[in-house]
Coordinates of C-alpha atoms and ligand atoms in Angstrom, one line a residue:
M11 CA -8.0 85.4 187.3
L12 CA -9.4 88.7 187.1
I13 CA -6.4 90.7 185.0
R14 CA -7.9 93.3 183.7
P15 CA -10.5 96.5 184.8
I16 CA -13.4 95.2 182.4
D17 CA -12.9 91.6 184.9
Y18 CA -13.7 93.4 188.1
F19 CA -16.9 94.9 185.5
L20 CA -18.6 91.5 184.7
V21 CA -18.0 89.7 187.9
V22 CA -20.4 92.8 188.9
W23 CA -22.6 91.9 186.1
F24 CA -22.4 88.8 186.6
L25 CA -23.9 88.4 189.8
L26 CA -26.5 91.5 188.8
V27 CA -27.1 88.9 186.6
A28 CA -28.0 86.1 189.0
A29 CA -29.8 88.3 191.4
S30 CA -31.7 89.3 188.1
T31 CA -32.9 85.7 187.0
A32 CA -33.8 84.6 190.8
Y33 CA -35.9 87.5 191.2
V34 CA -38.0 86.8 188.2
A35 CA -38.3 83.6 188.2
W36 CA -39.4 83.9 191.7
D37 CA -42.4 86.2 191.0
Q38 CA -43.1 84.5 187.8
Y39 CA -43.5 81.6 189.7
R40 CA -45.4 82.4 192.7
N41 CA -47.3 85.8 191.0
N42 CA -47.1 86.3 187.5
P43 CA -50.8 84.9 185.7
E44 CA -48.9 83.9 182.0
P45 CA -48.5 81.0 180.5
T46 CA -45.4 78.5 180.9
V47 CA -43.7 79.0 177.7
M48 CA -43.9 83.2 178.9
K49 CA -42.5 82.7 182.3
W50 CA -39.4 80.5 181.3
G51 CA -38.9 83.2 178.2
F52 CA -38.3 85.8 180.2
I53 CA -36.5 83.6 182.7
L54 CA -33.9 83.0 180.0
V55 CA -34.0 86.1 178.6
T56 CA -33.0 88.3 182.1
L57 CA -30.3 84.8 182.6
Y58 CA -28.9 86.7 179.1
M59 CA -29.7 90.4 180.0
G60 CA -29.7 90.5 183.6
P61 CA -30.8 93.8 184.9
I62 CA -32.5 94.7 182.1
G63 CA -34.3 91.8 181.7
A64 CA -35.7 92.1 184.9
L65 CA -36.3 96.2 184.3
L66 CA -38.3 94.8 181.0
Y67 CA -40.5 92.0 183.0
I68 CA -41.4 94.3 185.7
L69 CA -42.3 97.1 183.2
A70 CA -44.0 94.8 180.7
D71 CA -45.3 92.0 182.5
K72 CA -45.2 92.2 185.9
E73 CA -48.2 92.6 187.4
P74 CA -49.2 95.4 189.2
R75 CA -52.0 94.2 191.7
P76 CA -53.7 91.8 191.9
G77 CA -56.3 91.4 188.7
E78 CA -55.2 94.0 186.2
H79 CA -51.8 92.3 184.5
E80 CA -54.8 91.7 181.6
N81 CA -55.3 94.9 181.0
F82 CA -51.6 96.2 181.8
I83 CA -50.2 94.1 179.4
K84 CA -52.4 96.1 176.3
P85 CA -50.4 98.8 175.3
L86 CA -48.7 97.7 171.8
W87 CA -45.2 98.4 173.1
K88 CA -45.2 96.3 175.9
Q89 CA -47.1 93.8 173.2
G90 CA -43.7 93.9 171.7
V91 CA -41.7 93.5 174.8
G92 CA -43.4 90.4 174.8
S93 CA -43.0 89.3 171.2
T94 CA -39.7 89.8 171.5
I95 CA -39.3 88.4 174.7
H96 CA -40.3 85.5 173.4
C97 CA -38.0 85.7 170.1
V98 CA -35.3 86.0 172.2
A99 CA -35.2 83.1 174.5
G100 CA -35.4 81.1 171.3
D101 CA -33.3 82.0 168.9
A102 CA -30.2 84.0 172.1
T103 CA -30.5 80.5 173.7
G104 CA -29.3 78.6 169.7
I105 CA -26.9 81.2 169.7
I106 CA -25.2 81.2 172.9
L107 CA -25.2 77.8 172.4
A108 CA -23.8 76.7 169.5
A109 CA -20.9 79.8 169.6
A110 CA -19.7 78.3 173.4
V111 CA -19.3 74.9 170.4
T112 CA -18.2 76.4 167.4
A113 CA -15.5 77.9 170.0
M114 CA -15.0 74.8 171.1
L115 CA -14.7 73.0 168.1
G116 CA -12.0 75.9 167.4
L117 CA -14.5 77.0 163.4
P118 CA -13.9 80.2 162.4
M119 CA -15.5 82.5 163.1
W120 CA -17.4 82.9 159.9
L121 CA -18.9 79.6 159.9
D122 CA -19.2 79.7 163.6
L123 CA -21.7 82.8 162.8
I124 CA -23.4 80.7 160.3
V125 CA -23.7 77.8 162.8
E126 CA -25.1 80.2 166.0
Y127 CA -27.9 82.0 163.0
A128 CA -28.6 78.4 161.9
T129 CA -28.9 77.5 165.3
G130 CA -30.4 80.0 166.8
F131 CA -33.3 80.3 164.3
A132 CA -33.9 76.3 164.5
F133 CA -34.3 77.0 168.8
G134 CA -36.4 79.5 167.9
L135 CA -38.5 77.8 165.2
F136 CA -39.3 74.1 166.2
I137 CA -39.4 74.8 169.8
F138 CA -39.9 77.9 171.3
Q139 CA -42.4 78.9 168.3
S140 CA -44.1 75.8 167.1
L141 CA -43.6 73.6 169.8
F142 CA -43.9 75.7 173.3
M143 CA -46.9 77.9 171.1
K144 CA -49.2 74.8 170.4
S145 CA -51.2 74.3 172.6
M146 CA -52.6 78.2 172.5
M147 CA -52.2 78.0 168.6
G148 CA -54.0 75.1 168.5
G149 CA -53.3 72.8 165.4
T150 CA -50.6 70.8 165.1
Y151 CA -47.2 70.8 164.9
W152 CA -46.0 71.3 161.6
Q153 CA -49.0 73.8 160.9
N154 CA -47.1 75.4 163.8
V155 CA -44.1 75.5 162.1
R156 CA -45.9 76.6 158.5
N157 CA -47.4 79.5 160.0
T158 CA -45.2 81.0 162.3
F159 CA -41.7 80.6 160.3
L160 CA -41.8 83.8 158.0
P161 CA -42.9 85.8 161.8
E162 CA -39.7 83.6 163.3
F163 CA -37.6 84.8 159.9
V164 CA -38.2 88.3 160.5
S165 CA -37.6 88.7 164.2
M166 CA -34.1 86.0 163.6
N167 CA -32.4 88.3 161.4
F168 CA -33.0 91.3 162.8
M169 CA -32.2 90.1 165.8
M170 CA -28.7 88.4 164.2
A171 CA -28.0 91.9 162.8
G172 CA -27.7 93.3 166.0
M173 CA -26.3 90.4 168.1
A174 CA -23.3 89.3 165.1
P175 CA -21.5 92.6 164.6
V176 CA -21.5 92.8 168.5
M177 CA -20.1 89.1 168.9
S178 CA -17.8 90.1 165.5
F179 CA -15.9 93.2 166.6
L180 CA -15.6 92.0 170.4
M181 CA -14.6 87.9 170.0
M182 CA -11.7 89.3 167.8
G183 CA -10.6 92.1 169.2
R184 CA -7.8 94.0 171.6
D185 CA -9.4 91.4 174.3
M186 CA -9.5 87.7 172.5
R187 CA -10.1 86.0 175.7
A188 CA -13.9 87.2 174.6
M189 CA -13.6 83.6 172.4
E190 CA -13.3 81.6 174.7
P191 CA -15.6 79.7 176.8
T192 CA -13.8 79.1 179.9
E193 CA -13.9 83.4 180.3
L194 CA -16.1 85.3 182.2
L195 CA -15.5 88.1 179.3
F196 CA -17.5 85.5 176.8
W197 CA -20.0 85.8 178.1
G198 CA -20.2 89.4 178.9
V199 CA -20.4 89.4 175.7
M200 CA -22.7 87.2 174.9
S201 CA -24.6 89.2 177.0
L202 CA -24.2 92.7 175.3
G203 CA -24.8 90.6 171.8
V204 CA -28.7 89.5 173.1
I205 CA -29.4 93.2 174.4
A206 CA -28.2 94.7 171.2
G207 CA -30.1 92.1 169.1
F208 CA -33.1 92.6 171.1
A209 CA -33.0 95.9 170.5
T210 CA -32.4 95.5 166.6
A211 CA -35.5 92.2 166.7
Y212 CA -38.1 94.7 168.9
P213 CA -39.4 97.4 166.4
A214 CA -40.0 94.2 164.1
N215 CA -41.9 92.5 167.0
V216 CA -44.0 95.5 167.6
W217 CA -44.7 95.5 163.9
L218 CA -45.5 92.0 164.0
V219 CA -47.8 91.9 167.0
K220 CA -49.7 95.1 165.6
G221 CA -50.2 92.6 162.0
G222 CA -51.4 89.9 164.0
L223 CA -48.5 88.0 163.4
K224 CA -47.0 86.9 166.9
H225 CA -48.6 86.9 170.3
G226 CA -47.2 88.9 172.5
L227 CA -48.2 89.3 176.1
M228 CA -51.1 86.7 178.1
T229 CA -52.9 86.2 180.6
E230 CA -53.3 82.4 182.1
R231 CA -55.4 82.5 185.5
K232 CA -54.5 79.3 187.7
A233 CA -58.3 78.4 188.1
D234 CA -60.0 79.1 184.8
S235 CA -56.7 77.3 183.1
H236 CA -58.7 74.2 182.7
A237 CA -61.1 76.5 180.4
R238 CA -58.2 77.8 178.9
S239 CA -59.3 81.5 179.1
M240 CA -56.6 83.7 177.6
S241 CA -56.3 87.1 177.3
S242 CA -53.9 88.2 174.3
G243 CA -53.5 92.2 175.0
H244 CA -53.9 93.1 171.6
H245 CA -56.7 90.7 170.1
G246 CA -59.3 89.1 172.0
G247 CA -58.1 85.7 172.2
H248 CA -54.9 82.6 170.7
E249 CA -56.8 83.1 167.4
M250 CA -54.6 85.8 164.7
K251 CA -56.2 86.6 162.0
S252 CA -53.8 88.6 160.9
D253 CA -54.5 91.9 158.0
V254 CA -50.6 92.2 156.8
T255 CA -50.7 91.8 153.1
P256 CA -47.8 89.3 151.2
A257 CA -46.7 92.6 150.2
Q258 CA -45.7 94.3 153.7
L259 CA -44.7 91.0 154.8
A260 CA -42.4 90.5 151.4
A261 CA -41.1 94.1 152.8
V262 CA -40.4 94.2 155.9
A263 CA -39.0 90.1 155.8
G264 CA -36.5 91.3 153.2
V265 CA -35.3 94.2 154.9
S266 CA -34.8 91.7 158.1
L267 CA -32.0 89.9 155.3
L268 CA -30.3 92.8 154.1
A269 CA -30.4 94.0 157.7
L270 CA -28.4 90.4 159.1
S271 CA -26.6 89.9 155.6
I272 CA -25.0 93.9 156.8
G273 CA -24.6 92.5 160.2
M274 CA -23.4 89.5 159.3
I275 CA -20.6 90.0 156.6
A276 CA -19.8 94.4 157.5
P277 CA -17.3 93.1 159.9
A278 CA -15.4 91.8 158.2
N279 CA -14.5 94.7 156.3
W280 CA -12.7 95.3 159.7
V281 CA -11.5 91.9 161.7
N282 CA -9.7 88.7 160.5
L283 CA -13.6 86.6 160.8
R284 CA -10.9 83.3 159.0
L285 CA -9.4 82.8 162.6
S286 CA -11.3 81.1 165.4
S287 CA -10.3 80.7 168.9
R288 CA -8.3 78.2 168.2
D289 CA -5.9 81.0 166.7
V290 CA -6.1 83.4 169.1
G291 CA -7.9 83.1 172.0
G292 CA -7.1 84.5 174.5
A293 CA -4.7 86.6 173.3
I294 CA -5.1 90.8 174.2
M295 CA -3.4 92.6 171.8
P296 CA -1.9 96.2 173.2
P297 CA -3.8 99.2 172.2
G298 CA -3.5 101.0 169.1
M299 CA -1.8 97.5 167.4
I300 CA -3.5 98.0 163.3
M301 CA -5.3 94.6 163.5
D302 CA -7.2 94.4 160.1
R303 CA -9.4 91.9 158.3
D304 CA -6.1 90.1 156.9
T305 CA -3.7 90.4 160.1
P306 CA -2.8 86.6 160.7
A307 CA -3.6 84.7 163.8
E308 CA 0.0 84.8 164.1
A309 CA 1.2 88.3 164.3
M310 CA -1.7 88.6 166.9
I311 CA 0.6 86.1 168.7
D312 CA 4.0 87.9 168.0
M313 CA 2.9 91.0 170.0
A314 CA 0.1 89.7 172.3
A315 CA 0.3 90.2 176.4
V316 CA 2.0 88.2 178.8
D317 CA -0.8 86.1 180.2
P318 CA -0.5 87.5 183.6
R319 CA -1.7 84.1 184.8
D320 CA 1.5 82.2 183.8
I321 CA 3.4 83.6 186.3
V322 CA 5.4 81.5 188.8
Q323 CA 7.3 83.9 190.5
T324 CA 7.1 87.6 191.2
Y325 CA 10.6 89.9 192.2
G326 CA 11.2 93.5 193.8
L327 CA 14.0 95.6 193.8
D328 CA 15.5 93.4 196.1
A329 CA 16.4 90.9 193.1
R330 CA 18.8 91.6 190.4
G331 CA 19.7 90.4 187.1
D332 CA 22.7 89.8 185.5
R333 CA 23.7 88.0 188.3
E334 CA 26.8 85.8 187.5
L335 CA 26.3 81.7 187.0
T336 CA 27.7 79.2 188.4
S337 CA 28.9 76.4 186.8
H338 CA 31.1 73.1 187.8
I339 CA 33.8 70.9 186.4
E340 CA 32.6 67.8 185.1
T341 CA 34.8 65.0 183.3
G342 CA 36.8 68.1 182.3
V343 CA 33.6 69.9 180.8
R344 CA 32.3 73.5 182.1
L345 CA 28.1 72.6 183.0
F346 CA 25.9 75.7 183.4
D347 CA 22.4 75.4 184.2
L348 CA 19.7 77.6 182.6
D349 CA 16.4 78.0 182.5
T350 CA 12.9 79.5 181.2
S351 CA 9.6 81.1 183.1
V352 CA 7.2 83.7 182.7
I353 CA 8.4 85.7 186.1
R354 CA 7.2 89.3 187.3
W355 CA 9.7 91.7 187.3
T356 CA 10.1 94.9 189.0
I357 CA 11.7 97.7 187.2
L358 CA 10.8 101.1 188.8
P359 CA 10.1 101.4 192.5
G360 CA 5.9 100.6 192.2
V361 CA 6.3 99.4 188.5
S362 CA 6.4 95.7 187.6
V363 CA 6.9 94.3 184.1
D364 CA 5.6 90.2 183.3
A365 CA 8.5 89.5 181.8
Y366 CA 10.1 85.6 179.9
A367 CA 13.3 85.4 182.0
F368 CA 16.1 82.9 182.4
N369 CA 17.0 82.2 185.7
G370 CA 14.2 83.6 187.6
Q371 CA 16.0 87.1 186.6
V372 CA 16.4 90.1 183.7
P373 CA 18.8 90.5 182.3
G374 CA 19.2 86.4 182.7
P375 CA 22.5 85.1 184.3
R376 CA 26.1 85.9 183.4
I377 CA 27.9 83.6 182.0
R378 CA 31.6 83.9 182.2
F379 CA 34.2 81.3 181.3
R380 CA 37.7 81.4 180.0
Q381 CA 39.0 81.2 176.0
G382 CA 39.4 77.5 175.6
D383 CA 37.7 76.2 178.0
R384 CA 34.9 73.5 177.6
V385 CA 31.3 74.6 178.1
R386 CA 28.4 72.5 178.5
I387 CA 25.0 74.7 179.0
N388 CA 21.5 73.1 179.8
V389 CA 18.6 74.9 179.1
T390 CA 15.3 73.7 180.5
N391 CA 12.1 75.0 179.3
R392 CA 9.2 76.5 181.4
L393 CA 7.0 79.2 179.0
P394 CA 4.0 78.7 177.7
E395 CA 6.3 78.1 174.6
S396 CA 8.9 76.8 172.6
T397 CA 12.3 78.2 172.5
T398 CA 15.8 78.4 171.5
V399 CA 18.5 79.2 173.2
H400 CA 21.6 81.4 170.5
W401 CA 25.3 81.7 171.1
H402 CA 25.4 85.0 169.8
G403 CA 28.9 85.8 168.1
L404 CA 30.9 82.1 168.5
I405 CA 32.6 79.6 166.7
L406 CA 30.6 76.7 167.0
P407 CA 29.4 73.6 165.4
N408 CA 26.3 74.4 163.8
V409 CA 23.7 72.4 165.6
M410 CA 25.0 74.1 169.1
D411 CA 23.9 77.1 167.2
G412 CA 20.2 77.3 168.2
P413 CA 18.1 79.1 165.8
A414 CA 14.8 77.4 165.7
H415 CA 13.8 75.1 162.6
I416 CA 17.0 76.0 160.8
T417 CA 20.2 74.2 162.8
Q418 CA 17.6 72.6 165.1
E419 CA 14.0 71.8 166.6
P420 CA 12.5 74.0 169.1
I421 CA 13.1 73.5 172.7
G422 CA 9.2 72.4 173.4
K423 CA 6.9 73.3 177.0
G424 CA 8.7 71.5 179.6
G425 CA 11.6 69.4 177.4
L426 CA 15.6 70.0 177.5
Y427 CA 18.5 71.2 175.2
R428 CA 21.9 70.4 175.8
Y429 CA 24.3 73.0 174.0
E430 CA 28.2 72.2 173.9
F431 CA 30.9 73.5 172.9
T432 CA 34.5 74.8 173.4
A433 CA 35.5 78.7 173.4
V434 CA 37.9 79.8 171.2
Q435 CA 37.4 83.5 170.9
S436 CA 37.3 85.8 174.4
G437 CA 35.6 89.4 174.5
T438 CA 32.4 90.8 175.2
Y439 CA 29.1 88.4 173.7
L440 CA 25.7 87.9 174.9
Y441 CA 23.0 84.7 174.5
H442 CA 19.6 85.0 173.8
S443 CA 16.6 82.9 172.5
H444 CA 16.3 82.0 168.9
D445 CA 13.2 81.2 168.8
H446 CA 9.5 83.6 168.2
I447 CA 12.9 85.9 168.8
D448 CA 10.3 89.0 167.8
R449 CA 9.1 88.6 171.1
Q450 CA 11.1 86.1 173.4
Q451 CA 13.3 88.2 173.1
A452 CA 11.9 91.8 173.9
L453 CA 9.9 90.3 176.6
G454 CA 13.8 89.0 178.5
L455 CA 15.1 86.4 177.2
Y456 CA 18.3 87.3 177.1
G457 CA 22.1 87.5 178.7
A458 CA 25.7 89.0 178.8
M459 CA 28.2 86.2 177.9
I460 CA 31.7 87.3 179.1
I461 CA 34.6 85.4 177.8
D462 CA 37.7 85.6 179.4
P463 CA 41.2 85.6 177.6
A464 CA 43.5 82.9 177.5
E465 CA 46.4 85.0 177.8
P466 CA 45.1 88.2 180.2
D467 CA 45.8 91.7 178.1
P468 CA 46.5 94.4 180.4
S469 CA 45.4 97.1 177.3
L470 CA 42.0 95.6 177.5
E471 CA 41.9 95.8 181.8
A472 CA 40.7 98.8 184.2
D473 CA 40.1 99.1 187.8
H474 CA 36.3 99.3 187.3
E475 CA 34.0 96.7 185.3
Y476 CA 30.8 97.6 184.5
I477 CA 28.0 95.5 181.6
V478 CA 25.7 97.1 180.3
L479 CA 22.8 95.1 178.8
L480 CA 19.6 97.6 177.4
Q481 CA 15.8 96.5 176.7
E482 CA 13.2 98.4 176.1
W483 CA 9.6 97.5 177.5
L484 CA 6.0 97.8 176.6
M485 CA 4.2 98.0 179.4
R486 CA -0.1 99.3 179.5
E487 CA -3.2 99.1 181.3
G488 CA -0.8 96.3 183.8
L489 CA -0.6 94.1 181.3
T490 CA 2.8 93.6 179.4
Y491 CA 3.8 93.8 175.9
P492 CA 6.9 92.8 173.2
A493 CA 8.0 95.8 172.3
M494 CA 9.0 96.3 168.6
P495 CA 9.1 99.0 165.7
M496 CA 5.2 98.7 165.2
D497 CA 2.0 100.5 165.0
G498 CA 1.3 99.2 169.0
G499 CA 4.6 98.0 169.8
Q500 CA 6.4 100.9 171.1
P501 CA 7.8 100.9 174.3
N502 CA 7.3 103.3 176.8
Y503 CA 9.8 101.8 179.4
F504 CA 13.2 101.2 179.2
T505 CA 15.3 99.1 181.4
I506 CA 19.9 98.4 181.6
N507 CA 20.6 95.7 183.2
G508 CA 16.4 95.0 184.2
R509 CA 16.3 98.4 186.2
A510 CA 15.1 102.3 185.0
Y511 CA 16.9 105.3 186.6
P512 CA 16.8 106.2 189.0
A513 CA 16.3 102.6 189.6
T514 CA 19.9 101.5 188.4
D515 CA 22.9 101.3 189.4
T516 CA 25.6 103.9 190.3
I517 CA 28.9 102.7 189.7
S518 CA 31.4 104.4 192.3
M519 CA 35.2 104.8 191.7
K520 CA 37.7 107.8 192.6
V521 CA 39.6 109.9 190.2
G522 CA 42.2 109.4 188.0
E523 CA 40.7 105.8 187.6
T524 CA 39.6 103.7 184.6
L525 CA 36.1 101.9 183.8
K526 CA 35.5 99.5 180.9
V527 CA 32.1 99.5 180.2
R528 CA 30.5 96.5 178.0
F529 CA 27.6 97.7 176.0
I530 CA 25.5 95.1 174.8
G531 CA 23.3 95.9 172.4
S532 CA 20.7 93.0 174.1
S533 CA 17.6 95.0 172.8
N534 CA 15.8 93.5 169.8
G535 CA 14.1 96.1 167.7
F536 CA 16.3 99.6 168.7
I537 CA 19.1 101.4 168.3
H538 CA 20.5 103.7 171.6
P539 CA 23.5 105.7 170.8
M540 CA 24.6 105.4 174.2
H541 CA 27.0 108.4 175.7
I542 CA 29.4 108.9 178.6
H543 CA 29.3 112.2 179.9
G544 CA 32.9 113.4 181.1
G545 CA 34.9 113.1 178.3
P546 CA 35.8 110.8 175.8
F547 CA 36.0 107.3 176.6
E548 CA 38.0 104.9 173.9
V549 CA 36.4 102.7 172.0
V550 CA 39.5 98.8 172.5
A551 CA 37.1 96.2 171.4
I552 CA 33.8 95.6 168.8
D553 CA 31.5 92.9 168.8
G554 CA 33.8 91.1 170.7
E555 CA 37.2 91.2 168.5
T556 CA 39.6 93.2 170.1
L557 CA 41.0 95.9 168.5
Q558 CA 45.1 96.1 167.4
S559 CA 46.2 99.2 169.3
S560 CA 46.5 101.4 166.1
A561 CA 42.6 100.8 165.3
R562 CA 41.7 102.0 169.0
Y563 CA 39.8 105.7 169.0
R564 CA 38.4 107.9 171.4
A565 CA 34.7 108.5 171.1
D566 CA 32.0 109.7 173.4
T567 CA 29.2 108.3 171.9
V568 CA 28.3 104.6 170.1
N569 CA 25.6 103.9 168.6
V570 CA 24.9 100.6 170.8
G571 CA 22.6 98.6 167.5
P572 CA 20.7 95.3 168.4
G573 CA 23.2 92.5 168.6
Q574 CA 26.5 94.4 168.9
R575 CA 28.7 95.7 171.3
Y576 CA 31.5 97.8 172.4
D577 CA 34.0 97.9 175.0
V578 CA 34.7 101.2 175.9
I579 CA 37.4 102.4 179.0
W580 CA 36.5 106.3 180.5
T581 CA 39.0 108.0 183.0
A582 CA 37.8 109.8 185.8
R583 CA 38.9 113.0 184.9
H584 CA 36.7 114.4 187.6
S585 CA 35.0 114.5 190.9
G586 CA 31.4 114.1 190.9
K587 CA 28.2 112.7 189.5
W588 CA 28.5 111.4 185.4
L589 CA 26.4 110.2 183.3
I590 CA 25.6 107.1 181.0
H591 CA 23.1 107.0 179.1
C592 CA 21.5 106.8 176.2
H593 CA 21.3 110.2 173.6
I594 CA 17.7 109.3 172.4
G595 CA 15.9 111.3 174.8
H596 CA 12.6 109.4 174.7
H597 CA 14.5 106.4 175.9
T598 CA 15.9 108.4 179.0
T599 CA 11.8 108.7 180.5
N600 CA 9.3 106.4 181.8
N601 CA 6.1 105.8 180.7
N602 CA 7.7 109.5 179.4
V603 CA 8.1 110.8 183.1
E604 CA 12.0 112.1 183.4
T605 CA 12.6 111.7 187.7
R606 CA 15.1 112.8 189.1
G607 CA 16.8 114.4 186.0
G608 CA 15.3 111.6 184.0
G609 CA 14.1 108.1 183.2
G610 CA 14.7 104.6 181.9
L611 CA 18.6 104.1 179.7
M612 CA 21.0 106.1 182.6
T613 CA 23.2 105.6 185.0
V614 CA 25.8 107.3 187.1
I615 CA 29.1 107.5 188.0
D616 CA 30.2 108.6 190.9
V617 CA 33.6 109.7 191.4
R618 CA 35.2 111.0 194.5
Ligands
LIG701 CU1 18.1 104.7 172.6

């Protein structure tokens, strides 16, 4: 599935690659008078470099008019292209094959690079230089290995000096799908890496050809091929006589080694090359996240985008969260069913987030039962990762409490856990994920749990009741990341009951009526000073605990921190539109935009 703009670009790029490669292959075999090894060199390099490979072929090697190839390829820059093509065809093939294999094996990046260098060098030296060129160079295979070792070493070093940083920075960059050979992005990075490697290896190849240490381009005509009549642009024949001194060669080889070291080692200053595709492959990180050389894989996985490919259902504005969950009684136990899955959830017209959801809704369904009830909740996990559920604030047996690895083994993908307890308290509570809580609750795994008192208390009742479940979201470039108080994790959308203003509910009531608002701190890392316009309310319960009448107090703002609950009773004193909203201005915007007077954590009480 195409999930980022780069994916569309890559589809176009690889169509161009296919067309370019087909053209070069067709033209080489139909028209171009040169040895088979060079035909294959250009075909392979065009496979890696696409239109750029085709461009080099046409400008430097394709016979412009019959009989002109010999003269056409003579300029040194073209000979340099031929020599580099030859090097890249062998080296890059080895590097790309090794990269695909090491990624599948899950080797750390630093080891990948070493294996890739060794494989690339081996492919270039033992196959492309020594084996394929043997017939042209004369001599035995091992003589060829000896003769081509140093030129190949220099060329390979410069090529890897260009290719390695491209791979390190992009594979371990924001979009680590680049580490997975099953992703188009991986092959895109390989393409770009080969282009960079070609550019860094080219100057050295020009020098090697000029010095007679490497072959450039050659002409070989079918009619006289049995006579092995060949001509190389720079030298009269394939017998190369080098005028390079040992000191010159040593100096160039030394610098190539330096370039190689920098290309291989320098990126380790910025990216964590100890990680493998198995650790972080496929993760897409939020823009602005600090990722340095010691950022652990777990930190990256924690903050990574929800993979849109995991979404099982998409919901529009007609779907609501916090719907009361139906239950049935079985042998005296009240049974509820919860399941977790990845959904796409609409928070505003035209704005959808990718969420982790209980029962396909954000917030999860409202679980309501009575003090004294025996309750069993079956939780089935359909997330791509493990989870658990914690019943926040409840007095219950330890094994029913939910913290992963502390009171229970996490519920694996497809697994089920039965939570069962007797409700001894009453009031406003919440339930939420307690496995990878930093990530899962911030992506929507929470819901209200309302326990009605065994003995109704009229002083806690009002004409209307409204539950406010708070959450922050981070949505950028069509991907949803768990919002957290971290660099790169700061939220840009805010919801009450899964909707941002102006898509939030409007509460309708009449002058003189009372409204009980249950504020629930279902938010994961942010405190919201929740304020109601039109005069103070009375705080009647905190964290599910009913306040004695002497302890109740009047206020117009309560700081709702993560996990906290405030039950307040507000009286409609005058008609009009009165706001419930968070008093942090940024939390009443949608992606920093105010629509119809605000956004985010705002809802209207319409009093008539
Ligand atoms: Cu707020």
